[in-house]
Every structure is written in C-alpha cells, then in structure tokens.
Coordinates of C-alpha atoms in Angstrom, one line a residue:
M2 CA 0.0 0.0 0.0
T3 CA 1.0 3.6 -0.5
S4 CA 0.5 6.7 1.7
R5 CA -2.7 7.7 -0.2
A6 CA -6.0 6.8 1.4
D7 CA -7.6 6.2 -1.9
D8 CA -5.0 3.6 -2.9
P9 CA -6.9 0.9 -4.9
A10 CA -4.7 -1.8 -3.3
F11 CA -6.2 -0.8 0.1
R12 CA -9.8 -1.1 -1.2
T13 CA -9.0 -4.5 -2.6
Q14 CA -7.5 -5.6 0.7
V15 CA -10.7 -4.4 2.5
D16 CA -12.8 -6.5 0.0
H17 CA -10.8 -9.6 0.7
T18 CA -10.8 -9.0 4.4
L19 CA -14.6 -8.8 4.5
V20 CA -15.0 -12.0 2.6
A21 CA -12.4 -13.8 4.8
F22 CA -14.2 -12.7 7.9
V23 CA -17.5 -14.1 6.7
E24 CA -15.9 -17.3 5.7
A25 CA -14.6 -17.6 9.3
Q26 CA -18.2 -17.2 10.5
R27 CA -19.4 -20.2 8.5
P28 CA -18.4 -22.8 11.2
V29 CA -20.6 -20.8 13.6
L30 CA -23.6 -20.6 11.3
A31 CA -23.4 -23.9 9.4
P32 CA -24.4 -26.3 12.3
L33 CA -27.7 -24.4 12.6
G34 CA -28.8 -25.4 9.1
N35 CA -28.8 -24.1 5.5
D36 CA -31.2 -21.2 6.2
V37 CA -28.8 -19.7 8.8
E38 CA -25.6 -20.4 6.8
D39 CA -27.3 -18.6 3.9
L40 CA -26.9 -15.4 5.9
A41 CA -23.1 -15.6 5.1
D42 CA -23.8 -15.6 1.4
V43 CA -26.3 -12.8 1.7
S44 CA -23.9 -10.7 3.7
I45 CA -21.0 -11.1 1.2
A46 CA -23.3 -10.2 -1.6
F47 CA -24.7 -7.2 0.2
V48 CA -21.3 -5.5 0.9
A49 CA -20.0 -6.2 -2.6
G50 CA -19.6 -3.1 -4.8
G51 CA -19.5 -0.5 -2.0
K52 CA -17.3 2.6 -2.3
R53 CA -15.4 1.7 0.9
L54 CA -15.4 5.4 1.9
R55 CA -15.5 4.8 5.6
P56 CA -12.5 2.4 5.7
Q57 CA -10.6 4.8 3.4
F58 CA -11.2 7.7 5.7
C59 CA -10.2 5.5 8.7
Y60 CA -7.0 4.7 6.9
A61 CA -6.5 8.4 6.1
G62 CA -6.7 9.2 9.8
W63 CA -4.3 6.4 10.6
L64 CA -1.7 7.7 8.0
L65 CA -2.1 11.4 9.1
A66 CA -1.4 10.4 12.7
G67 CA 1.8 8.6 11.7
G68 CA 0.5 5.0 11.4
D69 CA 2.5 2.5 9.4
P70 CA 1.0 2.3 5.8
H71 CA 1.9 -1.4 5.6
D72 CA 0.2 -2.5 8.8
R73 CA -2.1 -5.3 8.0
D74 CA -4.2 -4.9 11.1
I75 CA -5.4 -1.4 10.2
V76 CA -7.0 -2.9 7.1
T77 CA -9.1 -5.2 9.2
A78 CA -10.0 -2.5 11.8
A79 CA -11.0 -0.1 9.0
A80 CA -12.9 -2.8 7.1
A81 CA -15.0 -3.4 10.2
L82 CA -16.7 -0.1 9.5
E83 CA -18.3 -1.6 6.3
W84 CA -20.3 -3.9 8.6
L85 CA -21.6 -0.8 10.4
Q86 CA -22.5 0.7 7.0
A87 CA -24.1 -2.5 5.8
S88 CA -26.2 -2.7 9.0
A89 CA -27.4 0.9 8.6
L90 CA -28.3 0.3 4.9
V91 CA -30.3 -2.9 5.5
H92 CA -32.3 -1.1 8.2
D93 CA -32.5 2.1 6.1
D94 CA -33.9 0.2 3.1
L95 CA -36.5 -1.4 5.4
M96 CA -37.6 1.9 6.9
D97 CA -37.8 3.6 3.5
G98 CA -39.6 0.7 1.8
S99 CA -36.8 0.7 -0.8
D100 CA -37.0 -2.1 -3.5
T101 CA -33.3 -2.1 -4.5
R102 CA -29.8 -1.4 -3.3
R103 CA -26.8 -1.2 -5.6
G104 CA -28.9 -2.6 -8.4
R105 CA -30.0 -5.7 -6.4
P106 CA -33.2 -6.3 -4.4
S107 CA -33.0 -4.9 -0.9
V108 CA -32.7 -7.5 1.8
H109 CA -36.3 -7.3 2.9
R110 CA -37.6 -7.5 -0.7
E111 CA -35.3 -10.4 -1.5
F112 CA -36.6 -12.5 1.4
E113 CA -40.2 -11.6 0.7
T114 CA -39.6 -13.0 -2.8
R115 CA -38.0 -16.1 -1.5
H116 CA -40.9 -16.7 0.9
R117 CA -43.4 -16.6 -2.0
A118 CA -41.2 -18.6 -4.4
E119 CA -40.7 -21.4 -1.8
G120 CA -44.3 -21.5 -0.8
R121 CA -43.6 -20.9 2.9
H122 CA -46.4 -20.4 5.5
G123 CA -47.2 -17.0 6.9
D124 CA -46.9 -13.4 5.7
P125 CA -44.0 -12.9 3.2
V126 CA -43.8 -9.1 4.0
G127 CA -43.5 -9.8 7.7
F128 CA -40.9 -12.5 6.9
G129 CA -38.8 -10.1 4.9
T130 CA -39.1 -7.4 7.6
S131 CA -37.9 -9.8 10.3
V132 CA -34.9 -11.1 8.3
A133 CA -33.8 -7.5 7.5
V134 CA -34.0 -6.5 11.2
L135 CA -32.0 -9.6 12.3
L136 CA -29.4 -9.4 9.5
G137 CA -28.9 -5.7 10.3
D138 CA -28.3 -6.6 13.9
L139 CA -25.9 -9.4 13.0
L140 CA -23.9 -7.1 10.8
L141 CA -23.6 -4.5 13.6
S142 CA -22.3 -7.2 15.9
W143 CA -19.8 -8.2 13.3
C144 CA -18.5 -4.6 13.2
D145 CA -17.7 -4.7 16.9
Q146 CA -16.2 -8.2 16.7
M147 CA -14.0 -7.6 13.7
F148 CA -12.8 -4.2 15.0
T149 CA -12.0 -5.3 18.5
C150 CA -10.2 -8.5 17.5
A151 CA -8.0 -6.6 15.0
V152 CA -7.0 -4.0 17.5
L153 CA -6.3 -6.5 20.3
R154 CA -4.0 -8.6 18.2
S155 CA -1.9 -5.5 17.2
D156 CA 0.9 -4.4 19.4
S157 CA 0.8 -0.9 17.9
M158 CA -3.0 -0.4 18.1
R159 CA -3.8 -2.2 21.4
P160 CA -2.8 0.6 23.7
N161 CA -5.2 2.9 21.9
L162 CA -8.2 0.7 21.9
L163 CA -10.2 2.7 24.5
E164 CA -9.8 6.0 22.6
A165 CA -10.7 4.4 19.3
R166 CA -13.7 2.6 20.8
H167 CA -14.9 6.0 22.2
F168 CA -15.1 7.3 18.6
L169 CA -16.7 4.1 17.2
D170 CA -19.3 4.2 20.0
R171 CA -20.0 7.9 19.3
C172 CA -20.3 7.1 15.6
K173 CA -23.0 4.4 16.3
T174 CA -25.0 6.7 18.6
E175 CA -24.8 9.6 16.2
V176 CA -25.9 7.7 13.1
V177 CA -28.9 6.3 15.0
A178 CA -29.8 9.8 16.3
G179 CA -29.5 11.1 12.7
Q180 CA -31.7 8.4 11.4
F181 CA -34.3 9.2 14.1
L182 CA -34.2 12.8 13.1
D183 CA -34.7 11.7 9.5
V184 CA -37.7 9.5 10.4
T185 CA -39.3 12.2 12.5
G186 CA -38.7 14.8 9.8
Q187 CA -40.9 12.8 7.5
T188 CA -43.8 13.4 9.9
R189 CA -43.6 17.2 9.4
A190 CA -44.9 19.2 6.6
Y191 CA -41.6 21.0 6.1
L192 CA -38.1 21.2 7.6
S193 CA -36.1 24.4 7.4
V194 CA -32.8 24.3 5.7
A195 CA -31.0 24.4 9.1
E196 CA -33.1 21.5 10.4
A197 CA -32.4 19.5 7.2
M198 CA -28.7 20.2 7.5
T199 CA -28.7 18.9 11.1
V200 CA -30.0 15.6 9.7
V201 CA -27.2 15.7 7.1
R202 CA -24.5 16.3 9.8
Y203 CA -25.6 13.5 12.1
K204 CA -26.9 10.9 9.6
S205 CA -24.0 11.2 7.2
A206 CA -21.2 13.8 7.8
K207 CA -20.1 12.5 11.1
Y208 CA -20.7 8.9 10.3
T209 CA -19.1 8.8 6.9
V210 CA -16.1 11.1 7.3
E211 CA -15.5 12.6 10.8
R212 CA -15.7 9.5 13.0
P213 CA -13.8 7.2 10.6
L214 CA -11.0 9.7 10.5
H215 CA -11.0 10.0 14.3
I216 CA -11.0 6.2 14.7
G217 CA -8.0 5.7 12.4
A218 CA -6.1 8.6 14.0
A219 CA -6.9 7.4 17.5
L220 CA -5.6 3.9 16.7
A221 CA -2.3 5.6 15.7
G222 CA -2.1 7.6 18.9
A223 CA -3.2 11.0 17.6
D224 CA -3.3 14.0 19.9
T225 CA -6.3 16.2 20.5
G226 CA -5.0 18.9 18.1
L227 CA -5.0 16.6 15.1
V228 CA -8.4 15.2 16.0
A229 CA -9.8 18.7 16.1
A230 CA -8.1 19.6 12.8
L231 CA -9.6 16.4 11.2
S232 CA -13.1 17.6 12.2
E233 CA -12.4 20.9 10.4
V234 CA -12.0 18.9 7.2
A235 CA -14.6 16.2 7.9
L236 CA -17.7 18.1 8.7
P237 CA -17.9 20.3 5.6
L238 CA -16.7 17.4 3.4
G239 CA -19.2 15.0 4.9
E240 CA -22.0 17.5 4.4
A241 CA -21.0 18.0 0.8
F242 CA -21.0 14.2 0.3
Q243 CA -24.5 13.9 1.6
L244 CA -25.8 16.8 -0.4
R245 CA -24.3 15.2 -3.5
D246 CA -26.0 12.0 -2.5
D247 CA -29.3 13.9 -2.3
V248 CA -28.9 15.4 -5.7
L249 CA -28.0 12.0 -7.2
G250 CA -31.1 10.5 -5.5
V251 CA -33.3 12.9 -7.5
F252 CA -31.3 13.5 -10.7
G253 CA -28.8 10.6 -10.9
D254 CA -28.7 7.8 -13.5
P255 CA -30.2 4.7 -11.9
E256 CA -27.8 2.6 -13.9
L257 CA -25.0 4.2 -11.9
T258 CA -26.6 4.8 -8.5
G259 CA -28.3 1.3 -8.3
K260 CA -31.6 2.9 -7.1
P261 CA -34.6 4.3 -9.0
T262 CA -34.4 8.0 -9.8
G263 CA -36.6 10.0 -7.5
D264 CA -36.7 7.4 -4.7
D265 CA -36.2 10.2 -2.1
L266 CA -39.2 12.1 -3.5
R267 CA -41.3 9.1 -3.7
E268 CA -40.5 8.3 -0.1
G269 CA -41.3 11.9 1.0
K270 CA -37.7 12.6 2.3
R271 CA -37.4 16.2 3.6
T272 CA -33.9 16.6 2.2
V273 CA -32.0 19.9 1.9
L274 CA -33.1 20.0 -1.8
V275 CA -36.8 19.9 -0.7
A276 CA -36.1 22.4 2.1
R277 CA -34.5 24.8 -0.4
A278 CA -37.4 24.4 -2.8
A279 CA -39.9 25.2 0.0
E280 CA -37.8 28.3 0.9
L281 CA -37.4 29.6 -2.6
T282 CA -40.7 28.8 -4.3
S283 CA -44.1 30.5 -4.2
D284 CA -47.1 29.6 -2.1
A285 CA -48.4 27.6 -5.0
G286 CA -45.1 25.7 -5.2
R287 CA -45.3 25.0 -1.5
N288 CA -48.8 23.7 -1.9
L289 CA -47.6 21.4 -4.7
L290 CA -44.8 20.1 -2.5
G291 CA -47.4 19.4 0.2
S292 CA -49.6 17.4 -2.1
A293 CA -47.0 15.7 -4.4
L294 CA -44.0 14.9 -2.2
G295 CA -44.2 11.3 -1.0
T296 CA -46.3 10.1 -3.9
T297 CA -45.4 8.1 -7.0
D298 CA -47.3 10.3 -9.3
G299 CA -45.8 13.5 -8.0
V300 CA -42.1 12.7 -8.6
D301 CA -41.8 14.5 -11.9
A302 CA -43.7 17.6 -10.7
V303 CA -41.5 17.9 -7.5
R304 CA -38.3 17.3 -9.5
D305 CA -39.3 20.1 -11.9
L306 CA -40.1 22.4 -9.0
I307 CA -36.7 21.8 -7.5
V308 CA -35.1 22.9 -10.7
D309 CA -37.4 25.8 -11.5
S310 CA -37.3 27.3 -8.0
G311 CA -33.6 27.5 -8.0
A312 CA -33.2 24.9 -5.3
L313 CA -31.0 22.6 -7.3
A314 CA -28.6 25.5 -8.2
A315 CA -28.7 26.6 -4.5
V316 CA -27.7 23.1 -3.3
E317 CA -24.9 23.0 -5.9
D318 CA -23.7 26.3 -4.5
D319 CA -23.8 24.8 -1.0
I320 CA -21.7 21.8 -2.2
A321 CA -19.2 24.1 -3.8
R322 CA -18.9 26.2 -0.6
L323 CA -18.5 23.2 1.6
E324 CA -15.9 21.7 -0.7
G325 CA -14.0 25.0 -0.4
Q326 CA -14.1 24.9 3.4
A327 CA -12.9 21.3 3.4
D328 CA -10.2 22.1 0.9
A329 CA -8.9 25.0 3.0
A330 CA -8.8 22.8 6.1
I331 CA -6.9 20.1 4.2
D332 CA -4.3 22.7 3.3
L333 CA -3.8 23.4 7.0
L334 CA -2.8 19.8 7.6
G335 CA 0.3 20.4 5.4
P336 CA 1.6 18.5 2.4
Q337 CA 0.8 15.1 3.8
G338 CA -2.8 16.2 4.3
R339 CA -3.1 17.1 0.7
T340 CA -1.5 13.8 -0.4
V341 CA -3.6 11.6 1.9
L342 CA -7.0 13.3 1.8
G343 CA -7.1 15.4 -1.4
P344 CA -8.0 12.7 -3.9
L345 CA -10.4 11.0 -1.4
A346 CA -12.2 14.3 -0.9
L347 CA -12.8 14.6 -4.6
T348 CA -14.1 11.0 -4.8
A349 CA -16.6 11.8 -2.0
T350 CA -18.2 14.8 -3.7
R351 CA -17.4 14.7 -7.5
R352 CA -19.2 11.5 -8.2
S353 CA -22.0 10.1 -10.3
H354 CA -23.1 7.3 -7.9

C-alpha cells in the first residue's frame, strides 16, 4: 500500500478481508442449518460493490497520525466499518420501503420474494421485515467483533483501543440519532434548511467522514490537536458528500446509482433539496410540495419544482462552498494532508453514484 488513502490496493484488501471474515463465521452458522448459513452468502453479496469510503477515511486518519501504511491490522480494523455501514443500509432500506440497493433487491424484498417462491407459510412481507432486522443486527455485531479483534492482536494499536472505541461508539450513537431525526422529519410538513442540515450532519457527515477519520487517527495515537483539525476537514466534506447524494437521488442515473431515480421524492424525504425548494418557491409551489411529495405520481412535478425554484442551483452552490471549506482545512494539515486526503475528498463529492 502507499500513503494515499484512496489507494486501490487498500480497497482490494478491504474487500478480501470482509470475505475472509464471513468465511470464518461459517463454522458458527453452518451447524444451525442451511437457512442460517445462507446469511453468510447474503452478507457477502450485500457488501459487494461498495465505495469503501469509511474504511478509506479511517486509513487516512491512521496515516495522518503517523501509522504504518503497511500495517495489515489497520486494514481489518478499518474494514469493520463496512459492517456498520451495511447494517445501517439494511435497516434504512426497510424503513424507507426501498426495493433495490446497488442494483440488487434490498434484503427485505429479497426475502419476501424467497418466501413466496418457496411456498412458505405465513406473511411474506413480515418475513422479509424480520430477516432485515435480524441481519442488520448481525452485521452490527460483526463490526464490533472484527474491529476489537483486529486491535487487540496488534501491538501498535492495542494501547489505543479505548480511545478508538470511544469514537466508534459515538459514531454508532450519532448515526442512529441522525436516522431518528430523518424519520421524525418525514412526519412534518416541512423542515427548514437548518433542520435538514442537522440531519445531514448526524446521519451522514459525522458517520461517513469525521468519526472514521477519528477512529483511524486514535488507533495511531493522535493528539487532540490533530483530532480537532480532522473535524475541520470532515464536517464540511461529509455534508457536501450527503448533499451530492441527495442530488443523485433525484437526478442521478439509476444505472450508476443502483436505485430508481426519484426514490427520495417518492418516499417523501425532507432533504435539503426539498427544504431549499420550499424556501425559494411561491405559495403555489409549497402547496404542490405538500400534495405531491411522498407520492409516486408527484415525482416529476417535484423534480421540476426543485429545478425551476432554483433549489438545485442553491444546493450545488452549497456543495461548492462546503468543498472549499474542506479544501482549505486540508491545506492546514500540510503537504501530507493534501496527499492523503485530497484525492479522497474529490471522490466523495465529485461522483455520479
């Protein structure tokens, strides 16, 4: 591996580490029967094709705090964050009623379909829901298991376990709190831009960028000054990442995103795009939002309103402003900060999926 956090070799090692971990779980699952062992195959398939942003940001924190770029245990510790991400996605798809994820059926839909195809007794929808809840819980437990085992077997990381666990535990609490804000936001007619940005910060920015950077840095023994400096990069970068995600959710190519265009509008998500539209449009536009958001038939009308009101342009301006803030904070980290984080920052915000 090199000293760049976006090193393709690092991503490949993360992929292999995830598969190897699941294979090591088969002896635990197999004695319980084929149905249970099948969770191993489902888990491997579910994490395939991910961007690996969280492990890469964890590796970036490690490098910036002076960690050895060739340390094999940091790969495993960083890869564990993919199980946290997978757990959140399985549950998120269930809560949103999403049909697909990365071009494949979402977990609850896949098991609904299996229930029907196999002629099982009972409610196929309830079966799919139950499997998604249980699989999400299993993946979350794998995050803890994989992370802790990697750190404990490492002479260099073991002394820093408590500090790193502090940031991992904060990460889990914050993402659940962000998800809760997102869920409760859907029960309100509108969110202000500030309220929608709070959801962005806790559901995505901290969880995707800030805490992974902190975890990696803590494992390498970072001081409080570096941790604070990493937050100055992470929060605007993570917010720009989520705003780009919101734009792609409405205007992206489903062949690239793996999800149907307009899913967020169909689900009635009160994103910053929607908050900007409500802020910038007329009373008639707000009435249209109130009646069309969260419906299948209203997707095209809301999408047009987001463009015509100037909301899309405003959010693109927000992304550019946040990118500028993150870029300036990267410069303050010195030349190594630019080498380690610069390309990864572009990957997070200048993307099509």
